[in-house]
Amino acid sequence: MPYKAEYIWIDGAEPTQKMRSKTKILADNEQPGIWGFDGSSTNQAGGESSDCVLNPVFMCPDPIRGGANKLVLCEVLLPGTNKPHPTNKRAALVATAKKYAKHDTWFGIEQEYTFFEGIRPLGWPDNGFPAPQFGYYCGVGADEIFGREIVEAHSDACIAAGLMIAGTNAEVMPAQWEFQIGPIGPVECSDQMWMARWLLYRIAEDFGVTATLNPKPVAGDWNGAGAHTNFSTTETRDAADAWSYIDRACKALGEKAALHVANYGDGIERRLTGRHETAPWNKFSYGVSNRAASIRIPWQVGVAKRGYIEDRRPNANMDPYVVTRLITDTVCAAFEATEKAPAKRAAAKK
Ligand code: ADP
Ligand code: MN
Ligand code: MN
Ligand code: MN
């Protein structure tokens, strides 16, 4: 029996890339291979030479169609040379992950998002606003919770697809939700996050609802949507002086704060205002248990003096390929710089 492979890729939309997919019918013994698409319709090519290449990078069972059907996440390559397309942010992450493989970075990303029905957040009144934020976060009941059936269908689909979904919760703003992927390596976490995003959009579609990663979907006294990025290295987890590595990781992120914030998702100034559980986008800080800091060290990590830290700055609409690459690069380069320093001094003495 032939089966369906849904080829999924990330387009060239600006300032925030969107997801696209199309279906290939394959013979029962046929593996999904290279395919192509019309890049002139996705802001990835001009009309004269419009072909772009889809290269499968991550596959899983298709939990929507079931059976032998598959989801096939692809990276986009340039035709002819097979070099990464400029919109392909995955290739650079693969290189960085390889360069710093010995640090064994793990990532756990908390993806927040908001359901919309037409122009309004799901369940919001036709006129005016719902009651002010308080009971919605991890709430229960039809007056506080909107879209739980979609969230359940999505988390079941992620499990059936074999993704490392870690949990879900209702968020502070009504119609806003979160799911987490991880902890796993940077490439795995990012591939799975894109796959989980596609499943979210696709499943919400069947309910006549859209899921948006807009970082500030409603202006005013309503929480924005982020993508807190938790990470650790073999040093922060296992070293005898893990606590000093945690401190060095925070300081390294502070030194590169401007670079990180500029690449943590479009519209980050609208969300990182210093209110609604955020630190101001232009003022770096870190601290144990501090939800008003750029980087939070979870309380249990503060007690154990080892574990992971949480970068609270990334927007919901961030690209995990970019964010996990920057964090891996900044933190691992800083760790290696201090490792190398004593050797250099010894060499200079000779
Ligand atoms: P919060 O209290 O910030 O809402 P969550 O429970 O939503 O925290 O998310 C915490 C995330 O941290 C999870 O996605 C989990 O995968 C991740 N995590 C746990 N341990 C580690 C670790 N050692 N390294 C990296 N990420 C981790
Ligand atoms: Mn969370
Ligand atoms: Mn959250
Ligand atoms: Mn968090």
XYZ file of C-alpha atoms and ligand atoms in Angstrom:
380
model
C 0.000 0.000 0.000
C 1.386 3.439 -0.874
C 1.633 5.868 2.059
C 1.710 9.648 2.540
C 4.800 11.602 3.577
C 4.056 15.176 4.661
C 7.134 17.246 3.731
C 7.397 20.183 6.143
C 9.746 23.149 5.812
C 10.417 26.685 7.015
C 9.789 29.411 4.450
C 11.380 32.808 3.768
C 8.711 35.065 5.327
C 10.099 38.188 7.031
C 10.608 39.150 9.774
C 9.377 35.778 11.097
C 9.570 32.593 9.031
C 6.437 30.488 8.612
C 5.858 26.776 8.099
C 4.800 25.131 4.859
C 4.071 21.542 3.885
C 2.943 19.365 1.014
C 2.217 15.703 0.532
C 4.204 13.091 -1.365
C 2.725 9.658 -2.041
C 5.367 6.953 -1.741
C 5.372 3.232 -2.509
C 5.260 1.050 0.587
C 8.977 0.222 0.447
C 10.078 3.723 -0.603
C 11.963 6.016 1.811
C 11.332 9.791 1.670
C 14.198 11.364 -0.320
C 15.098 14.782 -1.712
C 12.153 16.779 -3.149
C 11.572 20.310 -4.435
C 9.165 23.246 -4.282
C 8.421 26.634 -5.834
C 10.568 29.074 -3.883
C 9.018 32.068 -5.676
C 5.839 31.495 -3.645
C 7.623 31.339 -0.278
C 10.024 34.308 -0.526
C 12.885 31.863 -1.117
C 13.579 32.392 -4.844
C 12.887 34.665 -7.814
C 10.459 33.575 -10.549
C 13.222 32.951 -13.127
C 14.952 30.202 -11.146
C 12.314 29.256 -8.637
C 13.266 25.717 -7.630
C 14.440 25.045 -4.078
C 15.468 21.674 -2.664
C 13.845 19.917 0.309
C 16.299 17.717 2.179
C 14.737 15.466 4.865
C 16.454 15.930 8.246
C 13.991 14.518 10.800
C 11.178 12.009 10.361
C 8.494 10.626 12.657
C 5.207 8.733 12.412
C 2.293 10.970 11.323
C -0.075 10.959 14.325
C -2.841 12.698 12.339
C -3.060 10.318 9.394
C -1.840 7.326 11.408
C -0.856 4.022 9.829
C 2.413 3.971 7.907
C 2.187 7.691 7.081
C 5.090 9.956 8.019
C 5.964 13.546 8.841
C 9.203 14.632 7.180
C 10.854 17.817 8.442
C 13.204 19.226 5.789
C 15.935 21.797 5.485
C 15.986 23.977 2.378
C 18.988 23.747 0.037
C 19.950 25.690 -3.081
C 19.493 23.723 -6.319
C 22.658 22.616 -8.088
C 25.153 23.263 -5.294
C 23.041 21.684 -2.510
C 24.438 24.385 -0.162
C 22.159 25.640 2.641
C 19.639 28.266 1.452
C 20.078 31.636 3.261
C 16.779 30.960 5.085
C 18.140 27.632 6.381
C 19.179 28.363 9.980
C 19.618 24.688 10.834
C 22.913 24.148 9.015
C 24.793 26.641 11.217
C 23.393 25.026 14.367
C 24.552 21.580 13.218
C 28.091 22.981 12.786
C 28.068 24.661 16.223
C 26.681 21.554 17.938
C 29.442 19.488 16.366
C 32.159 21.986 17.334
C 31.090 21.924 20.992
C 29.880 18.308 21.156
C 32.093 17.468 24.148
C 30.107 19.917 26.327
C 26.945 17.840 25.688
C 24.485 20.765 25.816
C 20.875 19.897 26.644
C 17.935 22.165 25.919
C 14.353 22.286 27.186
C 12.196 24.925 25.491
C 8.881 26.165 26.900
C 6.759 27.175 23.919
C 3.987 29.623 24.773
C 1.266 30.394 22.221
C -2.215 31.874 21.938
C -5.368 30.492 20.314
C -7.378 32.858 18.144
C -10.835 32.478 16.659
C -11.055 35.062 13.897
C -9.642 38.327 15.215
C -10.145 37.570 18.928
C -8.337 35.282 21.356
C -10.402 32.099 21.752
C -13.215 32.523 24.292
C -12.816 36.293 24.660
C -16.074 38.312 24.669
C -17.336 40.037 21.486
C -16.988 43.398 23.195
C -14.548 44.422 25.886
C -12.215 42.112 27.747
C -12.336 39.069 30.024
C -11.833 39.510 33.771
C -8.288 40.723 34.591
C -5.472 38.162 34.736
C -5.411 35.986 37.813
C -7.300 32.687 37.717
C -6.285 31.590 34.248
C -2.747 30.246 34.864
C -3.120 26.481 35.386
C -6.842 27.119 35.879
C -9.841 24.828 35.516
C -13.419 25.482 34.416
C -15.217 26.815 31.367
C -15.008 30.420 32.608
C -11.192 30.338 32.663
C -10.045 27.726 30.168
C -10.393 28.003 26.393
C -9.161 25.352 23.978
C -8.196 22.522 26.308
C -9.531 19.922 23.834
C -7.024 21.221 21.266
C -4.178 21.136 23.787
C -5.025 17.515 24.665
C -5.175 16.497 20.994
C -1.822 18.220 20.409
C 0.018 16.624 23.321
C -1.392 13.179 22.383
C -0.144 13.746 18.822
C 3.343 14.752 20.051
C 3.555 11.598 22.173
C 2.365 9.394 19.284
C 4.961 11.022 17.016
C 7.700 10.168 19.517
C 8.557 13.787 20.346
C 10.114 14.581 23.747
C 7.170 16.655 24.962
C 7.736 17.346 28.668
C 4.419 18.918 29.700
C 1.675 21.469 29.029
C -0.052 24.212 31.035
C -2.612 26.981 30.673
C -0.960 30.404 30.843
C -1.567 33.706 32.625
C -3.554 35.281 29.764
C -6.810 33.488 28.874
C -6.465 31.462 25.603
C -2.697 31.348 26.112
C -0.993 27.967 26.623
C 2.421 26.356 26.833
C 4.065 23.060 25.971
C 7.687 22.075 26.593
C 10.105 19.989 24.518
C 13.247 18.539 26.093
C 15.707 18.148 27.646
C 17.645 16.930 24.596
C 20.518 18.126 22.385
C 20.227 21.440 20.516
C 19.567 20.000 17.037
C 17.107 17.391 18.319
C 15.279 19.931 20.489
C 14.996 22.426 17.619
C 13.843 19.868 15.042
C 11.253 18.533 17.460
C 10.095 22.044 18.375
C 9.440 22.893 14.713
C 7.630 19.569 14.279
C 5.535 20.201 17.413
C 4.682 23.714 16.159
C 3.484 22.287 12.851
C 1.338 19.725 14.666
C -0.158 22.517 16.777
C -1.149 24.597 13.745
C -2.444 21.538 11.916
C -4.538 20.190 14.794
C -5.979 23.617 15.704
C -7.004 23.920 12.033
C -9.453 21.023 12.504
C -11.078 23.000 15.351
C -11.410 26.155 13.227
C -8.864 27.840 15.501
C -5.470 29.391 14.782
C -2.485 29.157 17.102
C -0.184 32.173 16.994
C 3.341 32.694 18.331
C 2.831 36.486 18.393
C 4.969 37.617 21.372
C 2.422 40.245 22.475
C -0.921 39.234 20.994
C -2.934 41.711 23.081
C -1.478 45.093 24.023
C -1.891 46.423 27.543
C -2.117 44.562 30.822
C -1.962 41.073 29.309
C 1.045 38.755 29.420
C 3.105 38.274 26.289
C 4.170 34.878 24.938
C 7.744 33.688 25.347
C 9.876 30.635 24.741
C 11.940 30.273 27.923
C 15.020 28.282 26.955
C 16.455 26.018 29.657
C 19.911 24.595 29.112
C 22.789 22.818 30.741
C 26.201 21.430 29.830
C 28.180 18.528 31.205
C 30.037 21.106 33.357
C 26.901 22.688 34.873
C 25.420 19.244 35.543
C 28.387 17.098 36.535
C 31.549 19.094 37.328
C 32.759 19.197 40.954
C 32.584 23.017 40.718
C 29.349 23.030 38.668
C 28.143 26.150 40.506
C 31.088 28.213 39.240
C 30.307 27.081 35.685
C 26.699 28.194 36.150
C 27.962 31.610 37.217
C 30.342 31.781 34.249
C 27.542 30.827 31.853
C 25.388 33.674 33.206
C 28.251 36.183 32.954
C 29.075 35.074 29.378
C 25.434 35.541 28.376
C 25.531 38.996 29.983
C 28.527 40.025 27.887
C 26.729 39.017 24.676
C 23.290 40.241 25.770
C 22.757 42.629 22.843
C 23.581 39.954 20.241
C 21.236 37.466 21.876
C 18.300 39.835 22.309
C 18.585 40.959 18.674
C 18.157 37.312 17.598
C 15.524 36.153 20.077
C 12.473 36.910 17.921
C 10.859 39.880 16.209
C 9.119 42.395 18.464
C 11.073 41.488 21.588
C 10.917 45.081 22.945
C 7.116 44.824 22.981
C 7.313 41.794 25.269
C 10.418 42.389 27.460
C 9.081 45.537 29.080
C 10.113 44.786 32.658
C 6.481 43.986 33.505
C 4.472 40.738 33.274
C 7.271 38.484 34.574
C 9.946 39.868 32.236
C 13.204 41.771 32.600
C 13.659 44.858 30.374
C 15.162 43.830 27.023
C 18.081 46.278 27.393
C 19.044 45.429 30.990
C 20.690 42.058 31.662
C 20.301 40.355 35.026
C 20.358 36.894 36.585
C 19.401 35.358 39.889
C 18.110 32.329 41.765
C 14.305 31.903 41.558
C 13.991 35.347 39.976
C 11.183 35.521 37.394
C 11.945 39.209 36.826
C 15.521 38.438 35.682
C 16.823 37.756 32.155
C 18.250 34.437 33.382
C 16.603 32.506 36.204
C 18.511 29.865 38.137
C 15.744 27.499 39.317
C 15.562 27.261 43.137
C 16.354 23.537 43.160
C 19.518 24.294 41.143
C 20.413 26.962 43.700
C 20.136 24.298 46.415
C 21.932 21.456 44.579
C 24.525 23.935 43.181
C 24.300 22.123 39.864
C 21.877 21.616 36.978
C 20.437 24.018 34.384
C 19.584 27.666 33.912
C 16.629 29.334 32.190
C 17.048 32.091 29.606
C 13.662 33.831 29.923
C 14.232 36.298 27.098
C 13.429 34.400 23.864
C 10.089 35.333 22.310
C 7.468 32.737 21.422
C 8.220 33.495 17.743
C 11.953 32.788 18.068
C 13.752 30.296 15.841
C 15.049 27.451 18.048
C 17.837 26.789 15.521
C 19.132 30.327 16.136
C 18.559 30.514 19.900
C 20.142 27.146 20.770
C 23.098 27.946 18.493
C 23.753 31.324 20.128
C 23.525 29.919 23.653
C 25.736 26.931 22.831
C 28.278 29.191 21.136
C 28.385 31.884 23.839
C 28.526 29.541 26.816
C 30.835 26.855 25.408
C 33.281 29.428 23.965
C 33.485 31.085 27.401
C 34.110 27.737 29.104
C 36.867 26.899 26.615
C 38.497 30.344 26.928
C 39.045 29.853 30.663
C 40.192 26.255 30.111
C 42.841 27.410 27.650
C 44.115 30.380 29.680
C 46.406 28.448 32.102
C 47.965 26.489 29.217
C 48.734 29.739 27.382
C 50.379 31.258 30.434
C 52.515 28.155 30.901
C 53.597 28.320 27.256
C 54.473 32.040 27.537
C 56.843 31.381 30.455
C 59.069 29.086 28.373
P 8.970 26.729 34.454
O 9.002 26.549 35.928
O 9.938 27.761 33.997
O 7.589 26.944 33.907
P 8.897 24.204 32.912
O 8.603 23.002 33.721
O 7.823 24.728 32.054
O 9.544 25.327 33.875
O 10.132 23.887 31.931
C 11.348 23.463 32.400
C 12.101 22.846 31.251
O 13.433 22.593 31.661
C 11.542 21.544 30.741
O 11.227 21.676 29.380
C 12.690 20.557 30.876
O 12.803 19.789 29.702
C 13.900 21.468 30.981
N 15.032 20.874 31.714
C 14.999 20.110 32.833
N 16.241 19.724 33.182
C 17.093 20.240 32.258
C 18.515 20.197 32.061
N 19.320 19.532 32.899
N 19.028 20.832 30.977
C 18.227 21.501 30.148
N 16.883 21.591 30.280
C 16.312 20.971 31.322
Mn 6.880 26.630 31.996
Mn 5.119 29.846 30.773
Mn 9.843 29.161 32.399
